[in-house]
Amino acid sequence: HPRILLADEPTGALDVTIQDQVLKLLKGLRSRLGISMIMVSHDLGVIAQTCDRIAVMYAGQIVEMAETRELLRRPRHPYTIGLLASLPDLGSDGRYLTPIEGIPPSLLRPPAGCRFYGRCSFGSKECTTWETELIQLDRGHQVRCLKHEKTRQGVRLGR
């Protein structure tokens, strides 16, 4: 009788029909057994349709956490914004995706301060020394970014 179900990439490499069946099974288990579920996935579509809350991770840290609708509508961390901008747009011709510029940091020797600094257009010297922490915004929205106010105006990723 577990209280928490951990599903790590439960739909990876599955065709959409089987993926749908697995997601329905997981949702059914969650409802029927009254358990919590933590889903780990790179597929934002699966996360969006399955989870109540999302925690976005970058370089081993949670950089943003909020209710699913809030995070998808009003992302506040430049990495989250970059992830959402890199998704294929059904309204475009689909030939080009928007990448996040730069190279991820080494996880063996992570940099001091913000781990996204080297890829962020808002980065400043202050970001390299700030002991990063999750900052509480409104409605349970948390973000690990000193420049989160600027992200409301949009982000141009890369330097």
PDB file of C-alpha atoms in Angstrom, residues 43-108:
ATOM      1  CA  ASP A  43       8.118  15.234 -22.210  1.00  0.00           C
ATOM      2  CA  LEU A  44       6.367  18.467 -21.230  1.00  0.00           C
ATOM      3  CA  GLY A  45       3.198  17.344 -23.007  1.00  0.00           C
ATOM      4  CA  VAL A  46       2.916  14.267 -20.784  1.00  0.00           C
ATOM      5  CA  ILE A  47       3.668  16.327 -17.688  1.00  0.00           C
ATOM      6  CA  ALA A  48       1.127  19.000 -18.637  1.00  0.00           C
ATOM      7  CA  GLN A  49      -1.720  16.523 -19.058  1.00  0.00           C
ATOM      8  CA  THR A  50      -0.854  14.351 -16.061  1.00  0.00           C
ATOM      9  CA  CYS A  51       0.506  16.499 -13.227  1.00  0.00           C
ATOM     10  CA  ASP A  52      -1.036  19.095 -10.913  1.00  0.00           C
ATOM     11  CA  ARG A  53       2.330  20.741 -10.168  1.00  0.00           C
ATOM     12  CA  ILE A  54       5.585  20.944 -12.106  1.00  0.00           C
ATOM     13  CA  ALA A  55       9.130  21.242 -10.812  1.00  0.00           C
ATOM     14  CA  VAL A  56      11.615  22.194 -13.540  1.00  0.00           C
ATOM     15  CA  MET A  57      15.184  21.082 -12.901  1.00  0.00           C
ATOM     16  CA  TYR A  58      18.415  22.405 -14.356  1.00  0.00           C
ATOM     17  CA  ALA A  59      21.900  21.121 -13.522  1.00  0.00           C
ATOM     18  CA  GLY A  60      20.663  19.149 -10.517  1.00  0.00           C
ATOM     19  CA  GLN A  61      18.547  21.899  -8.933  1.00  0.00           C
ATOM     20  CA  ILE A  62      14.875  22.774  -8.994  1.00  0.00           C
ATOM     21  CA  VAL A  63      14.804  26.162 -10.736  1.00  0.00           C
ATOM     22  CA  GLU A  64      11.040  26.672 -10.842  1.00  0.00           C
ATOM     23  CA  MET A  65       8.008  25.064  -9.255  1.00  0.00           C
ATOM     24  CA  ALA A  66       4.327  25.940  -9.585  1.00  0.00           C
ATOM     25  CA  GLU A  67       0.903  24.593 -10.402  1.00  0.00           C
ATOM     26  CA  THR A  68       0.922  23.272 -13.962  1.00  0.00           C
ATOM     27  CA  ARG A  69      -1.296  25.969 -15.500  1.00  0.00           C
ATOM     28  CA  GLU A  70       0.563  28.768 -13.718  1.00  0.00           C
ATOM     29  CA  LEU A  71       3.972  27.506 -14.812  1.00  0.00           C
ATOM     30  CA  LEU A  72       2.944  26.961 -18.425  1.00  0.00           C
ATOM     31  CA  ARG A  73       1.192  30.340 -18.688  1.00  0.00           C
ATOM     32  CA  ARG A  74       3.622  32.452 -16.666  1.00  0.00           C
ATOM     33  CA  PRO A  75       7.065  30.855 -16.527  1.00  0.00           C
ATOM     34  CA  ARG A  76       9.524  32.988 -14.552  1.00  0.00           C
ATOM     35  CA  HIS A  77      12.896  31.233 -14.836  1.00  0.00           C
ATOM     36  CA  PRO A  78      14.837  31.801 -18.086  1.00  0.00           C
ATOM     37  CA  TYR A  79      15.453  28.049 -18.428  1.00  0.00           C
ATOM     38  CA  THR A  80      11.731  27.241 -18.165  1.00  0.00           C
ATOM     39  CA  ILE A  81      10.998  29.944 -20.737  1.00  0.00           C
ATOM     40  CA  GLY A  82      13.668  28.450 -22.998  1.00  0.00           C
ATOM     41  CA  LEU A  83      12.210  24.952 -22.636  1.00  0.00           C
ATOM     42  CA  LEU A  84       8.752  26.164 -23.574  1.00  0.00           C
ATOM     43  CA  ALA A  85      10.122  28.224 -26.480  1.00  0.00           C
ATOM     44  CA  SER A  86      11.974  25.165 -27.811  1.00  0.00           C
ATOM     45  CA  LEU A  87       8.790  23.124 -28.233  1.00  0.00           C
ATOM     46  CA  PRO A  88       7.535  22.657 -31.793  1.00  0.00           C
ATOM     47  CA  ASP A  89       4.875  25.213 -32.741  1.00  0.00           C
ATOM     48  CA  LEU A  90       1.973  23.759 -34.689  1.00  0.00           C
ATOM     49  CA  GLY A  91       1.345  27.193 -36.220  1.00  0.00           C
ATOM     50  CA  SER A  92       4.781  27.379 -37.875  1.00  0.00           C
ATOM     51  CA  ASP A  93       6.252  25.411 -40.752  1.00  0.00           C
ATOM     52  CA  GLY A  94       8.044  23.232 -38.177  1.00  0.00           C
ATOM     53  CA  ARG A  95      11.459  23.350 -39.826  1.00  0.00           C
ATOM     54  CA  TYR A  96      13.282  25.258 -37.083  1.00  0.00           C
ATOM     55  CA  LEU A  97      13.170  24.911 -33.321  1.00  0.00           C
ATOM     56  CA  THR A  98      14.476  27.577 -30.943  1.00  0.00           C
ATOM     57  CA  PRO A  99      17.446  26.128 -29.060  1.00  0.00           C
ATOM     58  CA  ILE A 100      18.766  27.304 -25.708  1.00  0.00           C
ATOM     59  CA  GLU A 101      22.170  28.778 -26.530  1.00  0.00           C
ATOM     60  CA  GLY A 102      25.311  27.782 -24.648  1.00  0.00           C
ATOM     61  CA  ILE A 103      26.612  24.697 -22.898  1.00  0.00           C
ATOM     62  CA  PRO A 104      25.320  23.214 -19.629  1.00  0.00           C
ATOM     63  CA  PRO A 105      27.730  23.442 -16.679  1.00  0.00           C
ATOM     64  CA  SER A 106      29.730  20.523 -15.366  1.00  0.00           C
ATOM     65  CA  LEU A 107      27.824  18.635 -12.702  1.00  0.00           C
ATOM     66  CA  LEU A 108      31.109  17.363 -11.265  1.00  0.00           C
TER      67      LEU A 108
END
